[in-house]
Amino acid sequence: MQDERKHGCPWFKGRRTFLGAALAAVAIFNAPALYAQQGVTSNEIVIGALGPLTGPFAFIGAPGRDGMALAIDKINEAGGLNGRKLKLVFEHANTPAESVAAAKKLVEESKVFALVLASGSTGAAAAADYVRAAKIPTYNIFGATPIIRTPFAKNIFHSAIPGAEASGKSMIDEVFRAVPNAKKIGVLAGTYAFPQSHLKAIREQLATRPGVEVVVEQFDAASREFTAQLLSFSRQKVEAVMVLGSFTEAGFAIKQAPEKGLPASMTWVLDASGVNDAIVAIVGGENTKHLHGYYNIPYFPTQVNDAPMAGFRKLWIAKHGNPPEGRPNLYDMVGYGATYVLGQAIKNAGPNLTWDSLIASWEKLSEAKPSALGGFDVIYPETFSATDRQGGRRLGSAMIVDGKWKVVR
Amino acid sequence: MSELLMVIIGGLASGAVYSLVAIGIVVIHKATKTVNFAHGGFVLLGAFAAYLVVVKLQWTYWAAYLIVPVLIGGLATGVELAILRPLRKADLFTVITATIFIGIGLSEIYRLSYNTEILAMPKPIAGAPFFFGDVILTRGQLWVAAGALTAGFVGLLVFSHATIGRSMRAMASNVRGATLCGYSVDRVYAIAWFVGGALAGLAGVFAGPSKGISPDLAVAMITAGFVAAVIGGFDSLRGALLGGLLLGLAETFAAAYVSSAMKSAISFLLLFVVLLWRPDGLFSEAKVRDV
């Protein structure tokens, strides 16, 4: 020991050696902070996503994937984020069990840095517990379910599809915009999950309006016959009807309404599932004047005369070819826009990218939109805070113009 | 009172289509002892064929009423000839499994040939509805109820009185006896499948405008048709006719006066009550003898 003191530590024999050792130590101790986070290397960030690519809900997951891929291509072409390129790993998941398995695989085997839930409410609800426990930064871009929203989780953010409270409020606003002094409102709700959560939110909000009476009638999924429900609305002389269900269910109810004594001028307010151009063929073009709805993004996919939509569509066709009927749809656009919002959060987190730094940067995003990184603004800007993870709250007001839905406000 | 009448009219219009579907199922079952789970698929293709005739070819509904039953009847005969005839000596389970997957296959034919969520058809009869006080009666409702019921009655009369009906009744009564009397099993089975398929096709033409055309239609029609057939008695054409009407009325009454959310539940409750109370159905033609 004495000898060591006299001669110094063999590692620190000279100034040059000391400097070299110090630099090595800095490199060693800084390396984990720079690259130890899973899914992040010096030149790449791996984003995992899951959603249904086949089956009845493929209209959600496949467009979600395609929209995300479109945004990632453009971000990478522009040089990536802080020098790193994005890489997308997408897992097919249809059922709740597949959604949990896909989330686990992406986090534990593929070691992705952030997870995007590009499934509907069912997949998001199924994966909720796992992503909460895993603490991985997660972006729920399509699920409206309250299960992914409550209890609050610091690592879970939500995109353009808000919870039932916000969309329910939007529908109520549409009713009172069309019939300002409505005192009796009909609600025609499907008996399945999403319409029921919507119904609960709408009932609670209407209960706070003095003098407004609500008449609720329900129907099973895929119903086509609404005699009893419409007669009830007719008997109780409702002034407007909100339909919580698909466009086919809403379409057949509206088509049958005049036969059951409801006036042709009745105001109908549809939820986002009903806001689909195919409803026009069901109800007949002449019966669409009093149809209202809300939409989660500022443009309906067919509004190709508006600049952002025209640009987005051109981009979509360049990558995916001529679109089949119904594409690109809402989920293409939300997938695209949400990826830019995530990109903005990653960029703001700086080069020292960890889950904590991403979450910290994400919750500070204000009015984040694709154009900030050179994309097309096909979603409403998203704002987050330390206590609020719902980025998109705004909903557009939609009507049918010349046989096609259009976001008018 | 006017609301009650409108509930009854709505129930009868739905029930008439259920009756037509149920009669088709019972015709095939009576003559060939085959429980045809593919029947919903034939109804779906009937509706789709009507769409092609009326919307794509722009022909009148009359053309659809005449052409579609023949087409779907021919298709059903082809299915019997190509798939079910080789399975005739197989056990019941095999045949039922085959019809289930034939039904799925028929729905897939539609899905693959027209990949869209739903196809809408125009009303079969245009014009203002009739008003009787507060009661509103549309021409479409009248047409569907009267047309489907008339077609059902014709099917019933053919089976009960016509020469081809006699061969099917003979086969239903006793296959060996009918064969000994000179009836050809192959021919009678083919006729039964043709008649059953034609009725399914016609049910599709009636159902298409009011329900739209999607794979859901096959499931909805086979479910309602089976419930109606079981309620009426699986061996009774008259029972199938009345069972369909009863089911349509029960569904609409339940939705109107119990709970709109209970519509399907009430119809299945009715099915279980009938099965427990009268397992042979309300209008069974089976004769019970004490020996």
XYZ file of C-alpha atoms in Angstrom:
700
model
C 0.000 0.000 0.000
C 2.782 2.371 0.999
C 4.565 1.399 -2.142
C 1.462 2.143 -4.174
C 1.162 5.593 -2.558
C 4.773 6.285 -3.330
C 4.557 5.274 -6.893
C 0.909 6.081 -7.430
C -1.699 3.808 -8.810
C -0.364 1.949 -11.829
C -3.408 3.319 -13.808
C -2.460 6.891 -13.142
C 1.245 6.922 -13.883
C 1.210 9.945 -16.076
C -1.046 12.805 -17.099
C -1.678 11.234 -20.488
C -2.711 7.973 -18.944
C -4.994 9.769 -16.500
C -6.674 11.695 -19.311
C -7.167 8.517 -21.310
C -8.659 6.756 -18.326
C -10.954 9.687 -17.604
C -12.226 9.743 -21.184
C -12.782 5.996 -21.096
C -14.734 6.322 -17.861
C -16.882 9.099 -19.296
C -17.565 6.982 -22.360
C -18.383 3.913 -20.280
C -20.646 5.753 -17.860
C -22.406 7.767 -20.538
C -22.942 4.861 -22.894
C -25.890 3.342 -21.020
C -27.623 6.711 -20.900
C -27.281 7.061 -24.643
C -27.957 3.564 -25.928
C -29.082 1.249 -23.140
C -32.766 2.034 -23.607
C -34.353 -0.840 -25.493
C -35.262 -0.177 -29.083
C -32.814 2.717 -29.415
C -29.411 2.574 -31.087
C -27.153 5.324 -32.311
C -28.957 5.400 -35.650
C -32.364 3.770 -35.138
C -35.506 3.883 -32.991
C -37.822 0.876 -33.160
C -41.527 1.595 -32.795
C -43.857 -1.347 -32.199
C -47.524 -1.337 -33.143
C -50.372 -3.810 -33.026
C -53.792 -4.024 -34.596
C -56.052 -6.252 -36.711
C -54.769 -6.770 -40.253
C -57.353 -9.399 -41.218
C -60.867 -10.226 -40.085
C -63.850 -7.990 -39.448
C -61.790 -5.170 -37.902
C -59.097 -5.114 -40.571
C -60.565 -1.766 -41.663
C -59.005 -0.338 -38.482
C -55.611 -2.026 -38.139
C -54.482 -2.262 -41.769
C -55.091 1.451 -42.476
C -53.466 2.283 -39.146
C -50.348 0.407 -40.196
C -50.336 1.958 -43.677
C -50.764 5.485 -42.313
C -47.947 4.974 -39.809
C -45.653 3.568 -42.500
C -46.366 6.573 -44.692
C -45.366 9.019 -41.939
C -42.280 7.014 -40.971
C -41.055 6.948 -44.583
C -41.356 10.712 -44.849
C -39.737 11.389 -41.466
C -36.820 9.127 -42.413
C -36.494 10.733 -45.846
C -36.172 14.072 -44.071
C -33.248 12.763 -42.020
C -34.997 11.078 -39.128
C -35.237 12.398 -35.582
C -32.049 13.721 -33.968
C -30.027 11.638 -36.407
C -31.927 8.396 -35.865
C -34.227 6.705 -38.364
C -37.553 5.223 -37.270
C -38.332 1.555 -37.833
C -41.861 0.137 -37.540
C -42.558 -3.407 -36.318
C -46.266 -4.187 -36.683
C -47.936 -7.243 -35.128
C -51.343 -8.519 -36.216
C -53.783 -8.844 -33.315
C -57.492 -9.402 -33.662
C -58.816 -10.881 -30.428
C -58.150 -9.639 -26.881
C -55.783 -12.581 -26.274
C -53.868 -11.828 -29.486
C -53.600 -8.163 -28.471
C -51.996 -9.015 -25.122
C -49.686 -11.555 -26.775
C -48.683 -9.050 -29.476
C -47.952 -6.337 -26.899
C -45.793 -8.744 -24.854
C -43.950 -9.923 -27.955
C -43.201 -6.393 -29.107
C -41.985 -5.243 -25.706
C -40.163 -8.352 -24.510
C -38.894 -9.991 -27.706
C -38.749 -7.257 -30.338
C -37.609 -4.826 -27.613
C -39.380 -1.847 -29.145
C -38.850 1.601 -27.687
C -42.476 2.755 -27.807
C -45.737 0.966 -28.445
C -48.665 2.122 -30.587
C -52.053 0.487 -30.030
C -53.578 0.650 -33.515
C -56.484 -1.590 -32.599
C -60.027 -0.599 -31.721
C -61.383 -0.463 -28.191
C -61.281 -4.243 -27.760
C -57.531 -4.570 -28.357
C -56.728 -1.431 -26.374
C -58.767 -2.642 -23.400
C -57.117 -6.059 -23.515
C -53.575 -4.650 -23.609
C -54.260 -1.948 -20.998
C -53.101 -3.839 -17.900
C -49.961 -5.125 -19.583
C -48.758 -1.754 -20.896
C -49.507 -0.129 -17.534
C -47.339 -2.717 -15.796
C -44.594 -2.647 -18.449
C -44.420 1.166 -18.193
C -43.440 1.429 -21.871
C -44.501 4.716 -23.530
C -47.744 3.761 -25.284
C -49.866 5.628 -27.778
C -53.490 4.511 -27.971
C -54.524 5.924 -31.321
C -57.940 4.324 -31.988
C -59.399 2.950 -28.750
C -62.256 4.927 -27.222
C -62.644 2.504 -24.336
C -62.450 3.930 -20.792
C -60.459 0.841 -19.720
C -57.282 2.177 -21.347
C -57.920 5.657 -19.898
C -58.719 4.891 -16.274
C -56.971 4.587 -13.956
C -54.564 7.241 -15.195
C -51.203 5.870 -16.317
C -48.233 8.154 -16.842
C -46.977 6.144 -19.821
C -50.229 5.923 -21.856
C -51.167 8.713 -24.264
C -54.259 8.950 -26.484
C -54.615 10.414 -29.945
C -57.549 11.668 -32.043
C -60.271 9.338 -30.751
C -61.441 10.793 -27.445
C -63.430 8.996 -24.778
C -67.201 8.717 -24.820
C -67.651 11.900 -22.743
C -66.123 14.115 -25.438
C -67.884 12.466 -28.387
C -71.157 12.342 -26.441
C -70.853 16.055 -25.755
C -70.207 16.665 -29.432
C -73.404 14.817 -30.359
C -75.408 16.783 -27.797
C -73.968 20.019 -29.198
C -75.035 18.916 -32.694
C -78.593 18.304 -31.472
C -78.926 21.706 -29.861
C -77.298 23.413 -32.807
C -79.985 21.944 -35.073
C -82.887 22.194 -32.591
C -81.876 24.910 -30.089
C -84.937 24.535 -27.861
C -85.266 20.758 -27.933
C -87.046 19.442 -24.859
C -87.413 15.800 -25.781
C -84.526 13.907 -27.360
C -84.564 10.313 -28.547
C -81.491 8.103 -28.243
C -81.386 4.941 -30.328
C -78.507 2.869 -28.994
C -76.989 -0.483 -29.885
C -76.795 -2.988 -27.043
C -73.089 -3.635 -27.655
C -70.054 -2.126 -25.915
C -69.266 1.183 -27.619
C -72.849 2.459 -28.007
C -73.516 1.563 -24.386
C -70.532 3.545 -23.086
C -71.641 6.397 -25.324
C -75.201 6.102 -24.024
C -74.024 6.318 -20.408
C -72.013 9.469 -21.123
C -74.867 11.106 -23.052
C -77.435 10.286 -20.373
C -75.211 11.786 -17.669
C -74.640 14.965 -19.644
C -78.279 15.427 -20.653
C -79.351 14.890 -17.046
C -77.604 18.150 -16.190
C -79.752 20.099 -18.654
C -82.949 21.229 -16.943
C -86.203 20.516 -18.753
C -84.718 18.075 -21.259
C -86.300 14.643 -21.375
C -84.478 11.671 -22.894
C -86.262 8.736 -24.532
C -83.934 5.749 -24.884
C -84.612 2.830 -27.213
C -82.133 0.076 -27.963
C -81.377 -2.484 -30.647
C -79.148 -5.515 -31.102
C -76.045 -5.465 -33.308
C -76.796 -5.678 -37.056
C -80.498 -4.875 -36.542
C -82.411 -3.864 -39.636
C -85.928 -3.543 -38.265
C -86.837 -0.650 -35.967
C -90.639 -0.565 -35.895
C -91.000 -0.659 -32.115
C -88.267 1.866 -31.387
C -89.469 4.354 -34.005
C -93.088 4.062 -32.890
C -91.961 4.877 -29.360
C -90.164 8.023 -30.599
C -93.218 8.927 -32.647
C -95.592 8.435 -29.704
C -93.407 10.505 -27.403
C -92.939 13.198 -30.025
C -89.159 13.469 -29.770
C -87.660 16.473 -31.562
C -84.316 14.907 -32.519
C -82.793 11.445 -32.436
C -79.201 10.487 -31.686
C -78.176 7.143 -33.154
C -75.391 5.243 -31.421
C -74.506 2.450 -33.805
C -73.111 1.619 -37.201
C -74.081 3.385 -40.410
C -76.122 0.364 -41.510
C -78.164 0.354 -38.316
C -78.578 4.131 -38.427
C -79.403 4.010 -42.149
C -82.206 1.496 -41.839
C -83.680 3.284 -38.813
C -83.715 6.598 -40.686
C -85.148 4.934 -43.795
C -88.026 3.402 -41.850
C -88.748 6.482 -39.720
C -91.326 8.202 -41.972
C -93.272 4.913 -42.206
C -93.602 4.935 -38.409
C -94.953 8.445 -38.141
C -91.762 10.445 -37.569
C -91.637 13.689 -39.577
C -89.401 13.841 -42.641
C -87.777 16.933 -41.104
C -86.612 15.013 -38.023
C -83.044 15.847 -36.982
C -80.762 12.803 -36.780
C -77.370 12.988 -35.122
C -75.044 10.061 -35.766
C -71.894 8.994 -34.001
C -68.628 8.572 -35.937
C -69.571 4.994 -36.918
C -72.613 6.348 -38.707
C -70.689 9.037 -40.547
C -69.991 6.928 -43.619
C -70.884 7.694 -47.230
C -72.499 4.273 -47.625
C -75.420 5.513 -45.504
C -76.530 7.713 -48.404
C -77.426 4.669 -50.521
C -79.453 3.210 -47.639
C -81.514 6.256 -46.695
C -81.712 7.667 -50.229
C -80.015 10.885 -51.321
C -83.201 12.914 -50.835
C -83.396 12.040 -47.127
C -79.987 13.289 -46.033
C -80.754 16.957 -45.396
C -81.313 16.539 -41.665
C -78.433 14.193 -40.931
C -75.664 15.465 -38.677
C -72.642 13.861 -37.131
C -69.210 14.426 -35.726
C -65.864 13.402 -37.120
C -62.594 12.887 -35.324
C -60.420 14.672 -37.852
C -60.776 17.910 -39.840
C -61.401 16.274 -43.224
C -63.562 13.452 -44.427
C -61.429 11.145 -46.644
C -63.363 12.221 -49.728
C -62.685 15.947 -49.180
C -59.837 15.776 -51.661
C -60.255 19.387 -52.750
C -58.863 20.578 -49.426
C -55.081 21.014 -49.625
C -53.915 18.772 -46.743
C -56.188 15.935 -47.888
C -55.105 16.275 -51.497
C -51.445 16.086 -50.442
C -52.062 13.173 -48.120
C -53.977 11.234 -50.741
C -51.254 11.803 -53.322
C -48.681 10.530 -50.847
C -50.844 7.520 -49.999
C -51.260 6.566 -53.662
C -47.534 6.986 -54.323
C -46.733 4.456 -51.600
C -49.673 2.042 -51.657
C -50.995 2.352 -55.223
C -54.559 3.051 -56.304
C -56.739 2.731 -53.219
C -59.532 0.170 -52.965
C -63.074 1.373 -52.163
C -63.197 3.117 -48.811
C -59.455 3.804 -48.524
C -57.698 5.825 -47.332
C -60.038 6.069 -44.377
C -60.148 7.714 -40.957
C -57.669 5.196 -39.585
C -55.113 5.834 -42.344
C -55.209 9.506 -41.483
C -55.088 9.109 -37.698
C -52.276 6.537 -38.030
C -50.334 9.002 -40.168
C -51.000 12.064 -38.014
C -50.393 10.290 -34.696
C -47.011 9.031 -35.907
C -45.974 12.623 -36.541
C -47.106 13.592 -33.038
C -45.065 10.727 -31.592
C -42.156 11.848 -33.791
C -42.431 15.353 -32.379
C -42.286 13.983 -28.831
C -39.229 11.860 -29.686
C -37.485 14.793 -31.324
C -38.144 17.084 -28.359
C -36.780 14.427 -25.992
C -33.362 15.065 -27.507
C -30.545 12.631 -28.262
C -30.542 11.157 -24.765
C -33.629 9.093 -25.464
C -35.134 7.060 -22.643
C -38.680 6.163 -21.663
C -38.582 8.869 -18.990
C -37.252 11.537 -21.340
C -39.862 10.653 -23.955
C -42.737 10.777 -21.457
C -41.435 14.081 -20.101
C -41.251 15.581 -23.578
C -44.583 14.078 -24.700
C -46.545 15.592 -21.827
C -45.207 19.015 -22.753
C -46.436 18.840 -26.363
C -48.806 21.635 -27.205
C -50.756 21.898 -30.466
C -48.564 19.190 -31.986
C -49.363 18.556 -35.624
C -47.774 16.796 -38.617
C -46.723 20.011 -40.365
C -44.215 20.679 -37.555
C -42.154 17.871 -39.069
C -43.158 18.518 -42.665
C -46.309 16.362 -42.862
C -49.892 17.152 -43.852
C -52.258 18.275 -41.096
C -54.965 15.652 -41.514
C -55.630 15.463 -37.773
C -56.502 18.170 -35.270
C -53.507 19.444 -33.245
C -52.857 17.467 -30.066
C -52.015 18.875 -26.657
C -50.991 16.917 -23.567
C -50.158 17.786 -19.991
C -48.781 16.122 -16.895
C -52.297 15.201 -15.808
C -54.077 14.840 -19.145
C -52.999 12.284 -21.723
C -55.833 12.874 -24.220
C -54.136 14.712 -27.077
C -57.027 15.177 -29.478
C -60.254 16.528 -28.037
C -61.632 18.531 -30.877
C -64.304 16.947 -33.069
C -65.509 18.251 -36.407
C -69.126 18.850 -37.259
C -70.164 16.789 -40.296
C -73.061 16.996 -42.741
C -73.909 15.440 -46.092
C -73.205 17.806 -48.977
C -73.894 16.646 -52.547
C -74.300 13.044 -51.430
C -71.069 12.910 -49.442
C -70.177 13.580 -45.836
C -68.156 16.697 -45.279
C -66.616 18.190 -42.142
C -68.179 21.647 -42.170
C -66.972 23.111 -38.860
C -104.777 1.662 -30.893
C -103.135 3.008 -34.033
C -99.729 2.217 -32.563
C -100.852 -1.337 -31.826
C -101.964 -1.743 -35.437
C -98.636 -0.421 -36.699
C -96.779 -2.812 -34.416
C -98.865 -5.671 -35.829
C -98.232 -4.565 -39.417
C -94.491 -4.269 -38.792
C -94.441 -7.681 -37.136
C -96.364 -9.302 -39.986
C -94.069 -7.795 -42.632
C -90.992 -9.241 -40.871
C -92.786 -12.473 -40.076
C -93.885 -13.059 -43.672
C -90.237 -13.191 -44.812
C -89.367 -15.481 -41.878
C -92.262 -17.735 -42.954
C -90.933 -17.989 -46.483
C -87.475 -18.924 -45.202
C -88.936 -21.448 -42.748
C -91.095 -23.091 -45.435
C -88.009 -23.607 -47.593
C -86.164 -25.230 -44.688
C -89.135 -27.492 -43.913
C -89.688 -28.524 -47.563
C -86.103 -29.762 -47.798
C -86.245 -31.413 -44.403
C -89.576 -33.133 -45.011
C -88.587 -34.571 -48.375
C -84.938 -35.402 -47.765
C -84.551 -35.523 -43.962
C -81.702 -33.043 -44.319
C -81.475 -30.137 -41.890
C -80.214 -27.458 -44.246
C -77.991 -24.989 -42.428
C -76.947 -23.566 -45.798
C -80.386 -22.021 -46.261
C -79.253 -18.572 -45.044
C -76.552 -18.616 -47.713
C -79.190 -19.264 -50.399
C -81.252 -16.332 -49.066
C -78.164 -14.091 -49.179
C -77.350 -15.104 -52.751
C -81.007 -14.569 -53.676
C -80.821 -11.017 -52.351
C -77.506 -10.481 -54.136
C -78.900 -11.824 -57.420
C -81.868 -9.464 -57.020
C -79.416 -6.595 -56.525
C -77.628 -7.509 -59.749
C -80.907 -7.721 -61.662
C -82.497 -4.551 -60.271
C -79.517 -2.253 -59.650
C -76.808 -3.426 -62.017
C -78.906 -4.580 -64.978
C -81.622 -1.972 -64.251
C -84.384 -4.489 -64.900
C -87.637 -4.361 -62.984
C -88.364 -6.120 -59.714
C -90.702 -8.410 -61.641
C -87.682 -9.785 -63.478
C -86.013 -10.434 -60.130
C -89.109 -12.206 -58.765
C -89.124 -14.482 -61.809
C -85.417 -15.065 -62.455
C -83.911 -15.254 -58.960
C -85.954 -18.198 -57.593
C -85.064 -20.251 -60.688
C -81.367 -19.348 -60.346
C -81.145 -20.094 -56.644
C -83.306 -23.203 -57.000
C -80.886 -24.404 -59.693
C -77.924 -23.618 -57.460
C -79.470 -25.554 -54.570
C -80.091 -28.525 -56.879
C -76.473 -28.343 -58.002
C -75.275 -28.335 -54.385
C -77.414 -31.402 -53.677
C -76.119 -33.158 -56.763
C -72.435 -32.332 -56.284
C -71.989 -32.445 -52.523
C -74.924 -33.898 -50.641
C -75.768 -36.795 -52.960
C -72.373 -38.442 -52.411
C -72.946 -37.969 -48.674
C -76.446 -39.436 -48.705
C -75.413 -42.597 -46.911
C -73.225 -40.723 -44.415
C -74.388 -40.183 -40.850
C -76.502 -37.215 -39.855
C -73.577 -35.395 -38.241
C -71.582 -35.456 -41.491
C -74.481 -34.108 -43.523
C -75.223 -31.328 -41.040
C -71.537 -30.372 -40.940
C -71.527 -30.291 -44.739
C -74.534 -27.955 -44.899
C -72.996 -25.633 -42.292
C -69.862 -25.252 -44.375
C -71.799 -24.982 -47.623
C -73.607 -22.051 -45.999
C -70.311 -20.416 -45.042
C -69.020 -21.060 -48.574
C -72.073 -19.395 -50.130
C -71.576 -16.321 -47.944
C -67.934 -16.235 -49.009
C -68.972 -16.306 -52.684
C -70.844 -13.082 -52.023
C -68.059 -11.576 -49.926
C -65.390 -12.325 -52.522
C -67.435 -11.162 -55.483
C -68.575 -7.936 -53.854
C -66.227 -6.785 -51.136
C -68.270 -4.026 -49.566
C -69.881 -3.561 -46.195
C -73.477 -3.450 -47.386
C -75.416 -3.138 -50.635
C -78.604 -1.118 -50.585
C -81.558 -1.785 -52.889
C -84.344 0.584 -53.904
C -87.890 0.092 -52.650
C -89.810 -2.493 -54.702
C -92.845 -0.256 -54.947
C -92.659 3.527 -54.937
C -95.472 5.841 -53.919
C -96.910 7.573 -50.901
C -98.005 5.449 -47.948
C -101.659 4.852 -47.111
C -103.052 6.662 -44.069
C -105.900 5.210 -42.024
C -106.273 7.777 -39.270
C -102.923 7.678 -37.474
C -102.054 4.315 -38.966
C -99.434 4.477 -41.720
C -99.241 1.593 -44.130
C -96.502 1.716 -46.712
C -96.781 0.047 -50.081
C -93.489 -1.730 -49.424
C -94.774 -3.302 -46.203
C -97.979 -4.371 -47.904
C -96.091 -5.790 -50.852
C -93.596 -7.742 -48.763
C -96.223 -9.124 -46.378
C -98.694 -10.062 -49.112
C -96.065 -11.252 -51.598
C -94.093 -13.383 -49.168
C -97.229 -14.899 -47.676
C -98.668 -15.652 -51.132
C -95.402 -17.295 -52.176
C -95.451 -19.300 -48.959
C -99.033 -20.433 -49.616
C -98.107 -21.443 -53.161
C -95.188 -23.499 -51.814
C -97.536 -25.088 -49.317
C -100.117 -25.892 -52.021
C -97.464 -27.343 -54.329
C -96.265 -29.623 -51.591
C -99.771 -30.601 -50.508
C -101.601 -31.019 -53.826
C -99.385 -30.933 -56.917
C -97.956 -34.066 -58.525
C -94.353 -33.141 -57.654
C -95.527 -32.444 -54.131
C -97.002 -35.924 -53.930
C -93.620 -37.478 -54.668
C -91.998 -35.389 -51.933
C -94.732 -36.292 -49.471
C -94.322 -39.948 -50.330
C -90.585 -39.705 -49.743
C -91.196 -37.847 -46.487
C -93.558 -40.539 -45.319
C -91.482 -43.587 -46.195
C -88.442 -43.648 -48.471
C -88.527 -47.408 -49.092
C -92.268 -47.379 -49.732
C -91.980 -44.430 -52.113
C -89.158 -46.156 -53.992
C -91.216 -49.324 -54.312
C -94.053 -47.212 -55.735
C -91.720 -46.048 -58.489
C -90.559 -42.690 -57.212
C -86.910 -41.949 -57.891
C -85.031 -40.840 -54.779
C -82.557 -38.819 -56.840
C -85.298 -37.021 -58.724
C -87.416 -36.280 -55.674
C -84.411 -35.007 -53.702
C -83.419 -32.763 -56.603
C -86.967 -31.372 -56.807
C -87.082 -30.765 -53.057
C -83.786 -28.873 -53.120
C -84.950 -26.889 -56.145
C -88.201 -25.878 -54.430
C -86.437 -25.112 -51.126
C -83.731 -23.113 -52.908
C -86.298 -21.218 -54.990
C -88.181 -20.233 -51.829
C -84.893 -19.087 -50.245
C -84.082 -17.046 -53.360
C -87.512 -15.450 -53.283
C -87.110 -14.685 -49.581
C -83.847 -12.942 -50.525
C -85.645 -10.783 -53.106
C -88.209 -9.756 -50.484
C -85.639 -9.239 -47.709
C -83.000 -7.337 -49.737
C -84.698 -3.918 -49.927
C -85.661 -3.802 -46.253
C -82.564 -5.381 -44.725
C -79.751 -4.573 -47.154
C -77.323 -7.146 -48.480
C -74.379 -8.190 -46.348
C -73.113 -11.506 -44.970
C -75.105 -10.715 -41.809
C -78.257 -11.359 -43.821
C -77.444 -15.076 -44.109
C -77.029 -15.418 -40.347
C -80.126 -13.360 -39.552
C -82.290 -15.339 -41.978
C -81.104 -18.818 -41.004
C -81.587 -17.988 -37.321
C -85.085 -16.602 -37.797
C -86.034 -19.360 -40.253
C -84.972 -22.100 -37.863
C -86.702 -20.544 -34.878
C -89.881 -20.156 -36.952
C -89.662 -23.739 -38.210
C -89.119 -25.133 -34.718
C -91.952 -23.064 -33.256
C -94.322 -24.213 -35.981
C -93.160 -27.831 -36.017
C -90.246 -28.920 -38.164
C -92.394 -31.287 -40.226
C -95.254 -28.879 -40.861
C -95.394 -26.418 -43.735
C -98.473 -24.811 -42.245
C -96.589 -24.622 -38.944
C -93.591 -22.968 -40.623
C -95.890 -20.365 -42.164
C -97.585 -19.582 -38.860
C -94.339 -19.920 -36.895
C -92.727 -17.199 -39.017
C -95.636 -14.825 -38.466
C -95.675 -15.605 -34.751
C -91.947 -14.940 -34.498
C -92.218 -11.623 -36.364
C -95.069 -10.511 -34.104
C -93.316 -11.696 -30.934
C -90.146 -9.799 -31.810
C -91.980 -6.570 -32.575
C -94.336 -6.792 -29.600
C -91.438 -7.557 -27.256
C -89.488 -4.578 -28.559
C -92.512 -2.292 -28.338
C -94.024 -3.313 -25.017
C -91.308 -5.111 -23.014
C -87.967 -3.567 -23.935
C -86.386 -2.707 -27.247
C -83.159 -4.266 -25.930
C -85.004 -7.577 -25.386
C -86.102 -8.153 -28.974
C -83.829 -11.099 -29.763
C -83.924 -12.476 -26.239
C -87.725 -12.661 -26.263
C -87.803 -14.582 -29.547
C -85.352 -17.165 -28.213
C -87.319 -17.356 -24.965
C -90.368 -18.143 -27.074
C -88.394 -20.899 -28.782
C -87.396 -22.502 -25.471
C -90.918 -22.268 -24.078
C -92.278 -24.022 -27.178
C -89.564 -26.680 -27.036
C -90.297 -27.379 -23.379
C -94.063 -27.236 -23.692
C -94.564 -28.783 -27.133
C -91.267 -30.233 -28.379
C -92.844 -31.125 -31.746
C -93.844 -27.497 -32.309
C -97.169 -25.708 -32.082
C -98.580 -27.020 -35.355
C -96.831 -30.354 -35.724
C -98.347 -32.794 -38.197
C -96.818 -35.817 -36.435
C -99.489 -38.202 -35.213
C -99.173 -39.694 -31.757
C -100.830 -43.009 -31.180
C -101.143 -44.899 -27.933
C -100.103 -48.479 -28.452
